[in-house]
Short mmCIF file of C-alpha atoms in Angstrom, two decimals:
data_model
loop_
_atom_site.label_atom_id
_atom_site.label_comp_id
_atom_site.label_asym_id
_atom_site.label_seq_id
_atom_site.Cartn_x
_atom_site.Cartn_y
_atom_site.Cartn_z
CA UNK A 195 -6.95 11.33 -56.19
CA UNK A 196 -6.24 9.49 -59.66
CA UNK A 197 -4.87 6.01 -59.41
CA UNK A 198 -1.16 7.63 -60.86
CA UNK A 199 -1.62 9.91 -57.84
CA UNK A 200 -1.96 6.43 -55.82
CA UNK A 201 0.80 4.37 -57.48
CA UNK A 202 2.93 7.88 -56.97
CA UNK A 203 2.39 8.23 -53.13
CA UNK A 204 3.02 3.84 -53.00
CA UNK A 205 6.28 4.55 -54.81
CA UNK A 206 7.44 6.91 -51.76
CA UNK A 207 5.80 5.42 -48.72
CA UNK A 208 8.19 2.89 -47.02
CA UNK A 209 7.34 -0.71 -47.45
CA UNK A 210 6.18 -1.41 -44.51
CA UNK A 211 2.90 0.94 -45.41
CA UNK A 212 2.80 -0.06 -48.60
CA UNK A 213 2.88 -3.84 -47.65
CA UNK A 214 -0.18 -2.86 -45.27
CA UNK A 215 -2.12 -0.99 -47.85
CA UNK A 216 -1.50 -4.30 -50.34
CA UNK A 217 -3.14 -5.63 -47.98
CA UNK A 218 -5.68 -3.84 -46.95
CA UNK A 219 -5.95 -1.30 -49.67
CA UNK A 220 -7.92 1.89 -48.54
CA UNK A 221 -11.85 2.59 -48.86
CA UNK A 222 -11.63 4.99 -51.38
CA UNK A 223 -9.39 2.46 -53.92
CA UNK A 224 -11.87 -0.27 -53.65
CA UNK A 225 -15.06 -0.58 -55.44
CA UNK A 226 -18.30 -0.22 -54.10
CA UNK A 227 -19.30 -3.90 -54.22
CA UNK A 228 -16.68 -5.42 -51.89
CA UNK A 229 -17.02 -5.67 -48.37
CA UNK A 230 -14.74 -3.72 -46.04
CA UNK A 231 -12.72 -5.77 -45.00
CA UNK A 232 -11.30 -5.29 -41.07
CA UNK A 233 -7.76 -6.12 -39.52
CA UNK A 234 -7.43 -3.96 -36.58
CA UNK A 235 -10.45 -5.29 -33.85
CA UNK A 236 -11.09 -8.16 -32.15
CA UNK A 237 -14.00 -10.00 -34.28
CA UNK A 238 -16.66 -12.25 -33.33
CA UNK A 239 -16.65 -15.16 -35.85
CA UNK A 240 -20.00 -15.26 -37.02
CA UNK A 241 -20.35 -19.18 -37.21
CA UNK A 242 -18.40 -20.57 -34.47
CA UNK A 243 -19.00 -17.65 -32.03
CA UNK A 244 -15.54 -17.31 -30.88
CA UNK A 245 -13.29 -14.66 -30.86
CA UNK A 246 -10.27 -13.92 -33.11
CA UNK A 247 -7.72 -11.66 -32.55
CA UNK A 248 -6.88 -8.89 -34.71
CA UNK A 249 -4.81 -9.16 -37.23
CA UNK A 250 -2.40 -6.33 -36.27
CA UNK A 251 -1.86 -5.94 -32.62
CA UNK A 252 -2.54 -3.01 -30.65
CA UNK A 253 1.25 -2.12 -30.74
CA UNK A 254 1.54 -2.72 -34.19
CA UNK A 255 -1.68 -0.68 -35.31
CA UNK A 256 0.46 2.43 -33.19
CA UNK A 257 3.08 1.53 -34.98
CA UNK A 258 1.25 2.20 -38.19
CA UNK A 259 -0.48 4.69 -37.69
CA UNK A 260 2.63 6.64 -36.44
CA UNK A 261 4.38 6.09 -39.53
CA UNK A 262 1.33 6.83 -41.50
CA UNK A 263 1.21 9.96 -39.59
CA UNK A 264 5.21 11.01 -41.08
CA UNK A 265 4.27 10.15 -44.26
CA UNK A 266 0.66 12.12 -44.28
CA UNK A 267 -1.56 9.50 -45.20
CA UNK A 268 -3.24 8.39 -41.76
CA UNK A 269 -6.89 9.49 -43.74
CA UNK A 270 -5.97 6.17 -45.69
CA UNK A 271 -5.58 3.79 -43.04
CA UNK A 272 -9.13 1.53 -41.48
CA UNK A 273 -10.54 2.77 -37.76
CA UNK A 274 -8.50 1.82 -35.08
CA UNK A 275 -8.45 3.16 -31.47
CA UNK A 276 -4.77 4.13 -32.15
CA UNK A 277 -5.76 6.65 -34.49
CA UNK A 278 -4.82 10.26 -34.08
CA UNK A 279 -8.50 11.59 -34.51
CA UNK A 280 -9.49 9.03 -31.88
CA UNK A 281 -7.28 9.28 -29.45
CA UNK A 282 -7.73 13.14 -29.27
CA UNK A 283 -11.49 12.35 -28.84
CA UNK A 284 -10.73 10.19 -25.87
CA UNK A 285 -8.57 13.28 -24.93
CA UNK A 286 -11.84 15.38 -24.60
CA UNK A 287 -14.03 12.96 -22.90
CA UNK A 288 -11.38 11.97 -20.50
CA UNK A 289 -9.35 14.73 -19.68
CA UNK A 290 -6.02 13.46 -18.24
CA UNK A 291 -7.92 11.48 -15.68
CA UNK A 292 -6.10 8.23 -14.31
CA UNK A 293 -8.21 4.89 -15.39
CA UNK A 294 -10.47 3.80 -12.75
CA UNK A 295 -10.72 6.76 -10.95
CA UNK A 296 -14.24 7.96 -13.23
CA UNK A 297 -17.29 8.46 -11.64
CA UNK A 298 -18.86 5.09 -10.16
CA UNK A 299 -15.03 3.15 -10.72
CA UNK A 300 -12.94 2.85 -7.85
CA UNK A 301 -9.54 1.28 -7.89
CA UNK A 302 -9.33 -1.90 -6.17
CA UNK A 303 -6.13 -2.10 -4.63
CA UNK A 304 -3.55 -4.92 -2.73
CA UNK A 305 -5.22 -6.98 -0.91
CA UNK A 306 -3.08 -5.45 2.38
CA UNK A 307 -4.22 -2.48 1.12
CA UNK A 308 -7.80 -3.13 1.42
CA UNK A 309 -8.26 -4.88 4.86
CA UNK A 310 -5.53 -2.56 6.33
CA UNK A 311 -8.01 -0.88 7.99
CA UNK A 312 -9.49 -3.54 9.48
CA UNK A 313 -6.35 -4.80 10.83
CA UNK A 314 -5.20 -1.60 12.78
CA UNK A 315 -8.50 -1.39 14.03
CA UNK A 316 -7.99 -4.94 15.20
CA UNK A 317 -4.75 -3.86 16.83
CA UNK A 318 -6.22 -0.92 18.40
CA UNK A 319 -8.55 -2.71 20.46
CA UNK A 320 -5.78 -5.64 21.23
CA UNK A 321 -3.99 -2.51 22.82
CA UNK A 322 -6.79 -0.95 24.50
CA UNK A 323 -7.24 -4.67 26.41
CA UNK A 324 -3.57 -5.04 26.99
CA UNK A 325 -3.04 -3.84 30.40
CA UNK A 326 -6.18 -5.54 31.49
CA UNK A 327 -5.10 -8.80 29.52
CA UNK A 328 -0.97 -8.35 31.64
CA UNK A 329 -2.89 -8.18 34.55
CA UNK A 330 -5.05 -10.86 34.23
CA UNK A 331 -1.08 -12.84 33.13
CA UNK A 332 0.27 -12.03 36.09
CA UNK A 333 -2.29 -12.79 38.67
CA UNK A 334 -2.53 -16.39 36.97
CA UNK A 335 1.22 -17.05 37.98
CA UNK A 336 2.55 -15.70 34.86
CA UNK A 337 1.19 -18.35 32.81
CA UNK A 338 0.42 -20.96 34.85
CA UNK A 339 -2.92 -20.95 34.51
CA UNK A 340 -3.35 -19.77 31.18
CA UNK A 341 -5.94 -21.26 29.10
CA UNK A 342 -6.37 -19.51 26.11
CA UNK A 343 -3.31 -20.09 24.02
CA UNK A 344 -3.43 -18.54 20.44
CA UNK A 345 -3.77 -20.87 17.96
CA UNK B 21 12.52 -50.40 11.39
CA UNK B 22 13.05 -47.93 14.33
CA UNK B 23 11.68 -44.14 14.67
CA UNK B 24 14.17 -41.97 15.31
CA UNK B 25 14.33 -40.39 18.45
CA UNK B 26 12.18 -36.97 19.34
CA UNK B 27 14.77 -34.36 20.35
CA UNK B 28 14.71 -33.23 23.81
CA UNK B 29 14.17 -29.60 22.65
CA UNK B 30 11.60 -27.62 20.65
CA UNK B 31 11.54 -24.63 18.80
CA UNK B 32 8.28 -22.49 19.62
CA UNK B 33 6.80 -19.47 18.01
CA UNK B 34 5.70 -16.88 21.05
CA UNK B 35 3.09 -14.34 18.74
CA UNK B 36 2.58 -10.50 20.14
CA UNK B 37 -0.58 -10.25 21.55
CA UNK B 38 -1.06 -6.76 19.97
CA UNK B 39 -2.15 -8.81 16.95
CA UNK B 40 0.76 -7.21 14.84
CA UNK B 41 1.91 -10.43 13.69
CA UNK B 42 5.08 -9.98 14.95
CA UNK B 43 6.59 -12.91 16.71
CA UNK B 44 9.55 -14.27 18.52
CA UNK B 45 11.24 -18.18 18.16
CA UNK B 46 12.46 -19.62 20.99
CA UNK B 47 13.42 -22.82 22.54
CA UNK B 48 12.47 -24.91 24.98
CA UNK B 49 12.36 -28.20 26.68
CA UNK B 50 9.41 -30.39 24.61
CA UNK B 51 8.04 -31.57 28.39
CA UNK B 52 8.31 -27.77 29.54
CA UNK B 53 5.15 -25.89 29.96
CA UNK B 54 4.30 -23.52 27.23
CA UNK B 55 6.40 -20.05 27.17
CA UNK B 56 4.67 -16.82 28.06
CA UNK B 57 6.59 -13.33 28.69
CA UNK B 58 6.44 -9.49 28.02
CA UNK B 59 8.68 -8.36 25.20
CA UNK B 60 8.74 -5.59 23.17
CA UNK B 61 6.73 -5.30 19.69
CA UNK B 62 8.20 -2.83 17.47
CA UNK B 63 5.02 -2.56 15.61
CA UNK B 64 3.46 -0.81 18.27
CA UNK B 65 6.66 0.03 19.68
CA UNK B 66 5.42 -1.14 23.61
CA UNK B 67 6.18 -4.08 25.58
CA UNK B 68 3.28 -6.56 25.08
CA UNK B 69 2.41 -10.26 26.39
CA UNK B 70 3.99 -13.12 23.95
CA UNK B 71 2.29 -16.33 24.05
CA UNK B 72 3.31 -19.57 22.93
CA UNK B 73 1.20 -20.72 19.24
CA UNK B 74 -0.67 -23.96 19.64
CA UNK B 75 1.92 -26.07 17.92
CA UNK B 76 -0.55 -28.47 15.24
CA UNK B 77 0.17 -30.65 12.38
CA UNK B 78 -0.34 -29.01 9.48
#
């Protein structure tokens, strides 16, 4: 495309695409020399080590892209996971499978949920002693001589 | 100044001994001995023995 074709296509995109492409104009307007510059991950900053967030949050990088998408320019917009190409990728690799249920994940669960197990078992063998243990309360004068109070 | 007087009464917890952790309060004299009796646990839907909790500062 010629660079009328470009101020053409600005001229009709709402400004809320054309603010973003101000601002991050696309690869193929910029010339060969400058660095790309990134907005949607997470960087690394290279001196201090810590992390930044991006620029445009996850929401607002769907947000984009969507309305790219109307408009038929999402070609024009930087990688970002939100992106129509990607996310059908992901489609194929994942299927519709839930997250955490892959090969090797599990899901971890409540915490009641995870040692319920363990407590009916528990409760099981309280029940299995039981008649033994009302015995055992009666013959000692119904809990005169009982010792072993829970705690 | 004087501490005020220990009431006469007590509330105690008596826990299922089914382990359910279902439990009944009930009162009794502080000087009684502790409570013990057969009640019903709907968790396991039987009567069961109900003991009296060790009663500890926190």
């Amino acid at each position: 495309m010629s660079s009328r074709q470009y101020i053409k296509l600005a001229g009709s995109l709402p400004p809320r695409l054309t603010r973003f492409f101000a601002r991050y104009p696309p690869q193929a307007l910029l010339s060969q020399s400058t660095p790309p510059t990134s907005s949607t991950p997470a960087q690394k900053h290279p001196v201090t080590g810590k992390w930044h967030d991006p620029v445009f949050s996850l929401r607002r990088q769907a947000e984009l892209v969507k309305l790219a998408r109307q408009h038929g320019v999402e070609e024009l917009l930087p990688y970002t996971v939100k992106g129509t190409e990607e996310r059908l990728r992901r489609r194929a690799e994942n299927g519709l499978r839930v997250k955490g249920t892959g090969v090797g994940q599990r899901v971890k669960g409540k915490e009641s949920e995870r040692t319920l197990k363990g407590r009916l078992e528990k409760r099981r063998q309280a029940m299995l002693e039981m008649p033994q243990m009302i015995q055992t309360w009666k013959e000692r004068g119904h809990g005169r001589g009982w010792k072993k109070w829970p705690k | 100044m004087a501490k005020k007087a220990k009431s006469r009464t007590i509330a105690v917890r008596l826990v299922s001994m089914a382990l359910t952790g279902y439990y009944k309060t009930l009162i009794r004299p502080r000087t009684h001995r502790p409570l013990s009796m057969l009640k019903y646990d709907p968790v396991v839907r039987k009567k069961v023995l109900f003991l009296e909790q060790k009663r500890g500062g926190r």
